[in-house]
């Protein structure tokens, strides 16, 4: 069992959990994820590790309540509760360097985070910063209250550019506009952006990759697909990269954004939409009636 | 299997048991077979319960009376772990079930499982003289069913005898993977008195026994009972640990383990590599079965993990996993399930019983059909499987006749789900993260066949990570062989330590 030592709201529907998982914390490197099964009847879902505290043996997970499992996680799990299973760290660590350049090359890295993509971005941005690269972070969301990890990312970035779709915070516009502006500006000044890393919703990563392609800026994206085991056993996470099937769990989670078939990936992500909707509707109905009958409804949870 | 299954009457069975010592071999060989009852095909596709019912004690005894107690014991030769079949059958015939199960457990720690999943018709029962006399494998003594009966009998008596645990040696062994090989190894390590810690990636012990083989073929309560027994013997389980990711083999040694047994299995599904495999509705059998079994998608939405349920399903392959997937699809409500196999029925590697059951349940066998393309609709979902008819050509290097595609002979099977069950490769995580481990070109680990030791000192390996996709019994056999070799290794090391540091 994996005790929750801290739970904090980061905004609408977004919660941060610090979970005791000393083995995972000890081995974690930037870019890796865990498979979490909150309780005995839950799905196993992949969550990218947002931070670790090796000393305390904790890992930080940022969870946006979007489906049954994540809604249940954020609504019903409190400090002192435990997640049934947290397995990891899984996937390959991020290569902290510039593709195509020697290892000792130090360059400019654009870290582009959409919504809660900011959380998994943190260890990557920090690793580039600690290795001596210049990190420019672009943080975007639909509106102000969906911007998370601004301070943490700011502390490892030479520039922090914030934008919102509705202009409620930072500049009004999409991360792609800001990214294009950054590349143009750096090039005009005789510099460059050597590598871009995009983490966020699939559509955002797709358009970030499209934005950098004409500039020939190497672009990494971190994919979060449907998985069952996370160790290469099921093949459910497969995605077409450069025309070949690759497994996000063991070949990824990061891939060359210019090679990823985002449309195919998004189609596969929607594979269980009706089942997910049914599961959520059932949960809501059950939860509602439970609360009417028994005020302390959380007790029905299996440990 | 030759039907119809007409059973001798209860009086006949009792009389046979009574007269068991008097039969001459010629007469004994002609005794009618005793069939076990089964759920009817129509009933069982509506539930996930086990298909065959256990023998009654009298049925088991009467069936055991059919054994000819051949001097050269061809059945024992056919068993990968050499279970003393004639001896335990004799004890069963005499009604000494306790003695019989003890005799089996001398060589096989998991009889409830092996009785159900071993391919008996290509092992002990293949060599059975009774079958030879009748020139029909179906006439072999039902060794597997009797074995399962005994194990169930013992468990239901509530008195499963645990093997004695050896005096503690203070030596620690890490077992990687809680599948059949790891479980067998861990059990034996405790018998030798070594500490055994099993590291498992999933949240449950059993490996393929829990994620792959469905409930209707191997009830999970039986697997759990075996795991509970190991815990009673002092085996410790650590779940959610992926060796190669959560820690490396080197770190295990640094943590104080004296030896490691790697039994990570064949966990990497192969795909045929035809167009359309990234469509929605295409599964590896691993994923399909793991969702249904381990994650409980049978019970969705009571359990959260879903699996697609559609009317028409195609399963690719001819092994046990293909049969399991096809029969699982039926239980998940499919109306038409095709089983698409490139070769003919004779070449199918599945257990006879599974083929028979699948056929009874209405699986539509499409032999000599090679999948060439998964056709998708404009929505990206599977709408059909295109297959090419084949004929058998010359035998290949394994002696199996090669399927040759017939030009222009295409057919489209209208399906919404395609499940690929064409085999698995070894899991690459440990070889990838452990220096000094030599692998074959198939990715399996190289071991010394006598000791199961890998090219790294103190690191042993067995099961599918060594043998490729194999059987439960062979994996268990490896586990036991490795446990004995680990014991010898640890004793040698201990002696060497004493010699190096004389008091």
Coordinates of C-alpha atoms in Angstrom, one line a residue, chain A:
Chain A
X1 CA 0.0 0.0 0.0
X2 CA 1.1 3.5 -0.8
X3 CA 0.1 6.2 1.8
X4 CA -0.9 9.6 0.6
X5 CA 1.1 12.1 2.7
X6 CA -0.1 15.3 1.1
X7 CA -3.1 16.3 -1.0
X8 CA -3.5 19.8 -2.3
X9 CA -5.8 21.4 -4.7
X10 CA -4.1 23.2 -7.6
X11 CA -7.2 24.6 -9.2
X12 CA -10.4 23.4 -10.7
X13 CA -10.4 19.6 -10.8
X14 CA -6.6 19.4 -10.4
X15 CA -5.0 17.9 -7.3
X16 CA -1.5 17.2 -6.3
X17 CA -0.7 14.1 -4.3
X18 CA 2.5 13.2 -2.5
X19 CA 2.6 9.5 -2.2
X20 CA 5.1 7.4 -0.2
X21 CA 6.8 5.1 -2.7
X22 CA 10.5 5.0 -1.6
X23 CA 11.7 2.6 -4.2
X24 CA 10.1 4.6 -7.0
X25 CA 11.5 7.9 -5.6
X26 CA 15.0 6.5 -5.3
X27 CA 15.2 5.3 -8.9
X28 CA 13.2 8.0 -10.6
X29 CA 14.7 10.0 -13.4
X30 CA 13.1 12.8 -15.4
X31 CA 10.5 11.7 -17.9
X32 CA 9.4 8.5 -16.2
X33 CA 5.9 7.4 -15.1
X34 CA 4.1 5.1 -12.7
X35 CA 1.1 2.8 -13.0
X36 CA -1.4 3.6 -10.3
X37 CA -4.3 1.4 -9.3
X38 CA -6.0 3.4 -6.6
X39 CA -8.1 0.5 -5.1
X40 CA -8.8 -3.1 -5.7
X41 CA -11.5 -2.6 -8.4
X42 CA -9.7 0.2 -10.2
X43 CA -8.1 0.4 -13.6
X44 CA -4.3 0.7 -13.8
X45 CA -3.6 4.2 -15.1
X46 CA -0.3 5.7 -16.1
X47 CA 0.7 8.9 -14.4
X48 CA 3.9 10.8 -15.1
X49 CA 6.0 11.6 -12.0
X50 CA 6.0 15.4 -11.4
X51 CA 8.5 15.5 -8.6
X52 CA 10.3 13.3 -6.1
X53 CA 11.8 13.7 -2.6
X54 CA 14.3 10.9 -2.4
X55 CA 15.0 11.7 1.3
X56 CA 11.3 11.4 2.4
X57 CA 10.8 8.6 -0.2
X58 CA 7.8 10.4 -1.8
X59 CA 6.7 11.0 -5.3
X60 CA 4.5 13.8 -6.6
X61 CA 1.6 13.1 -8.9
X62 CA -0.7 15.7 -10.4
X63 CA -4.1 14.4 -11.2
X64 CA -6.8 16.1 -13.3
X65 CA -10.2 14.7 -12.7
X66 CA -11.4 13.8 -16.2
X67 CA -12.7 10.1 -16.1
X68 CA -14.1 7.8 -13.5
X69 CA -10.7 6.7 -12.0
X70 CA -9.3 10.2 -11.8
X71 CA -12.5 11.7 -10.5
X72 CA -12.6 9.0 -7.8
X73 CA -9.0 9.6 -7.0
X74 CA -9.4 13.3 -6.4
X75 CA -12.8 13.1 -4.7
X76 CA -12.3 10.2 -2.4
X77 CA -8.6 9.9 -1.5
X78 CA -7.3 12.1 1.2
X79 CA -4.2 12.5 3.2
X80 CA -3.7 9.3 5.3
X81 CA -5.5 7.1 2.8
X82 CA -3.5 4.8 0.6
X83 CA -3.4 3.9 -3.0
X84 CA -3.4 0.1 -3.5
X85 CA -0.7 0.0 -6.1
X86 CA 2.0 2.3 -7.4
X87 CA 4.4 0.5 -9.8
X88 CA 7.5 2.1 -11.4
X89 CA 9.3 4.1 -12.3
X90 CA 8.5 3.0 -15.9
X91 CA 9.5 4.1 -19.3
X92 CA 12.8 5.5 -20.5
X93 CA 14.3 8.6 -18.8
X94 CA 14.5 11.8 -20.9
X95 CA 17.7 12.1 -22.8
X96 CA 19.1 15.3 -21.3
X97 CA 20.9 16.7 -24.3
X98 CA 20.3 18.1 -27.8
X99 CA 19.5 15.5 -30.5
X100 CA 22.2 15.3 -33.1
X101 CA 24.7 17.3 -31.0
X102 CA 27.6 15.9 -28.9
X103 CA 26.8 15.2 -25.2
X104 CA 28.8 18.2 -24.0
X105 CA 26.8 20.6 -26.1
X106 CA 24.8 23.0 -24.1
X107 CA 21.9 24.7 -25.8
X108 CA 18.5 26.4 -25.5
X109 CA 15.6 24.2 -24.6
X110 CA 12.0 25.3 -25.0
X111 CA 9.8 23.4 -22.5
X112 CA 6.2 23.8 -23.7
X113 CA 3.6 22.7 -21.2
X114 CA -0.1 22.6 -21.8
X115 CA -2.4 22.6 -18.8
X116 CA -1.3 20.0 -16.2
X117 CA 1.4 19.0 -18.6
X118 CA 3.4 21.5 -16.5
X119 CA 3.6 18.9 -13.8
X120 CA 5.5 16.1 -15.7
X121 CA 7.5 18.9 -17.4
X122 CA 9.0 20.0 -14.1
X123 CA 11.6 17.2 -13.6
X124 CA 12.6 17.4 -17.3
X125 CA 13.1 21.2 -17.2
X126 CA 15.0 20.9 -14.0
X127 CA 17.3 18.2 -15.4
X128 CA 18.1 20.3 -18.4
X129 CA 18.7 23.4 -16.2
X130 CA 20.9 21.4 -13.8
X131 CA 22.9 20.0 -16.7
X132 CA 23.7 23.6 -17.8
X133 CA 21.2 24.1 -20.6
X134 CA 19.2 27.3 -20.9
X135 CA 15.6 26.5 -20.3
X136 CA 12.8 28.7 -21.6
X137 CA 9.4 27.6 -20.4
X138 CA 6.1 28.2 -22.2
X139 CA 3.1 27.6 -20.0
X140 CA -0.3 27.6 -21.5
X141 CA -3.9 26.8 -20.4
X142 CA -7.4 27.6 -21.3
X143 CA -7.7 30.1 -18.5
X144 CA -5.8 31.4 -15.4
X145 CA -7.0 28.9 -12.8
X146 CA -5.7 26.0 -15.0
X147 CA -2.1 27.2 -14.8
X148 CA -0.1 25.0 -12.4
X149 CA 3.5 24.8 -11.3
X150 CA 4.3 28.3 -12.5
X151 CA 6.7 29.0 -9.6
X152 CA 8.4 25.7 -9.7
X153 CA 9.0 25.9 -13.4
X154 CA 10.0 29.6 -13.1
X155 CA 12.8 28.6 -10.8
X156 CA 14.6 26.6 -13.4
X157 CA 13.9 28.8 -16.4
X158 CA 15.7 31.8 -17.8
X159 CA 12.4 32.9 -19.3
X160 CA 8.9 31.9 -18.3
X161 CA 6.2 32.8 -20.9
X162 CA 2.6 32.3 -19.9
X163 CA -0.4 32.4 -22.1
X164 CA -4.1 31.6 -21.8
X165 CA -6.7 31.0 -24.5
X166 CA -9.0 33.6 -23.0
X167 CA -6.3 36.1 -22.0
X168 CA -7.2 35.9 -18.3
X169 CA -3.5 35.5 -17.5
X170 CA -0.3 36.2 -19.3
X171 CA -0.6 36.8 -23.0
X172 CA -3.7 35.9 -24.9
X173 CA -3.1 33.0 -27.3
X174 CA -1.9 29.5 -27.8
X175 CA 1.4 28.0 -26.8
X176 CA 2.1 27.4 -30.5
X177 CA 2.0 31.2 -31.1
X178 CA 4.4 31.8 -28.2
X179 CA 6.7 29.0 -29.4
X180 CA 6.8 30.4 -32.9
X181 CA 7.5 33.9 -31.5
X182 CA 10.3 32.5 -29.3
X183 CA 12.0 30.8 -32.2
X184 CA 11.8 33.9 -34.4
X185 CA 13.0 36.2 -31.7
X186 CA 16.0 34.0 -30.8
X187 CA 17.0 33.5 -34.4
X188 CA 16.7 37.3 -35.1
X189 CA 19.1 37.8 -32.2
X190 CA 21.6 35.4 -33.7
X191 CA 20.6 32.6 -31.3
X192 CA 18.3 29.6 -31.7
X193 CA 16.0 27.1 -29.9
X194 CA 17.9 23.8 -30.1
X195 CA 15.2 21.5 -28.9
X196 CA 11.6 21.8 -27.9
X197 CA 9.8 19.5 -25.5
X198 CA 6.0 19.5 -25.6
X199 CA 3.8 17.9 -22.9
X200 CA 0.1 18.4 -22.7
X201 CA -3.1 17.3 -24.5
X202 CA -2.5 15.3 -27.7
X203 CA -3.8 18.1 -29.9
X204 CA -1.5 20.6 -28.3
X205 CA 1.5 18.3 -28.8
X206 CA 0.5 17.7 -32.4
X207 CA 0.4 21.5 -33.2
X208 CA 3.6 22.2 -31.3
X209 CA 5.3 19.6 -33.5
X210 CA 3.7 21.1 -36.6
X211 CA 4.9 24.6 -35.4
X212 CA 8.6 23.5 -35.1
X213 CA 8.7 21.4 -38.2
X214 CA 9.4 24.2 -40.7
X215 CA 12.1 25.6 -38.4
X216 CA 13.7 22.2 -38.1
X217 CA 13.8 22.4 -34.3
X218 CA 14.0 18.9 -32.9
X219 CA 10.8 18.3 -30.9
X220 CA 10.1 15.7 -28.2
X221 CA 6.6 14.8 -27.1
X222 CA 5.7 12.8 -24.0
X223 CA 2.8 10.5 -24.8
X224 CA 0.3 9.2 -22.3
X225 CA -1.7 6.4 -23.9
X226 CA -4.0 3.6 -22.7
X227 CA -2.0 1.0 -20.9
X228 CA -2.7 -2.1 -18.8
X229 CA 0.6 -3.2 -17.4
X230 CA 3.1 -0.6 -18.4
X231 CA 6.0 -3.1 -19.0
X232 CA 5.6 -4.1 -22.6
X233 CA 3.3 -7.0 -22.0
X234 CA -0.1 -5.9 -23.5
X235 CA 0.8 -3.7 -26.5
X236 CA -2.3 -1.6 -25.8
X237 CA -0.2 1.6 -25.8
X238 CA 1.2 1.1 -29.3
X239 CA 1.4 4.2 -31.5
X240 CA 2.7 4.6 -35.0
X241 CA 6.0 6.5 -35.0
X242 CA 7.6 7.1 -38.4
X243 CA 5.4 4.3 -39.8
X244 CA 6.3 1.7 -37.3
X245 CA 4.4 0.5 -34.2
X246 CA 6.1 1.5 -31.0
X247 CA 5.2 0.9 -27.4
X248 CA 4.8 4.0 -25.3
X249 CA 5.6 2.1 -22.1
X250 CA 9.0 0.5 -23.1
X251 CA 10.0 2.5 -26.2
X252 CA 8.8 5.8 -24.9
X253 CA 7.1 7.7 -23.4
X254 CA 9.0 10.3 -25.3
X255 CA 9.2 10.3 -29.1
X256 CA 10.1 12.5 -32.0
X257 CA 7.0 14.7 -32.4
X258 CA 7.6 15.1 -36.1
X259 CA 7.2 11.3 -36.5
X260 CA 4.2 10.6 -34.3
X261 CA 0.9 9.8 -35.8
X262 CA -1.1 11.9 -33.4
X263 CA -4.4 11.4 -35.3
X264 CA -4.1 7.6 -34.9
X265 CA -3.1 8.0 -31.3
X266 CA -6.1 10.2 -30.5
X267 CA -8.4 7.7 -32.3
X268 CA -7.1 4.9 -30.1
X269 CA -7.4 7.0 -27.0
X270 CA -11.1 7.3 -27.7
X271 CA -11.5 3.5 -28.0
X272 CA -13.4 3.1 -24.7
X273 CA -15.3 6.3 -24.7
X274 CA -18.8 4.7 -24.3
X275 CA -17.5 2.4 -21.6
X276 CA -15.8 5.3 -19.8
X277 CA -19.0 7.3 -20.0
X278 CA -21.1 4.4 -18.7
X279 CA -18.6 3.8 -15.8
X280 CA -18.6 7.4 -14.8
X281 CA -22.4 7.7 -15.0
X282 CA -22.8 4.7 -12.8
X283 CA -20.3 6.0 -10.3
X284 CA -22.0 9.3 -10.1
X285 CA -25.4 7.7 -9.7
X286 CA -24.2 5.3 -7.0
X287 CA -22.2 7.9 -5.2
X288 CA -25.2 10.2 -5.2
X289 CA -27.6 7.6 -3.8
X290 CA -25.0 6.5 -1.3
X291 CA -24.6 10.0 0.1
X292 CA -28.4 10.2 0.5
X293 CA -28.5 7.0 2.4
X294 CA -25.3 7.0 4.3
X295 CA -23.7 10.4 5.0
X296 CA -20.2 8.8 5.4
X297 CA -20.2 7.5 1.9
X298 CA -16.5 7.0 1.4
X299 CA -16.5 3.9 3.5
X300 CA -17.7 1.7 0.7
X301 CA -14.3 1.9 -0.9
X302 CA -12.3 -1.3 -0.9
X303 CA -8.9 -0.7 0.6

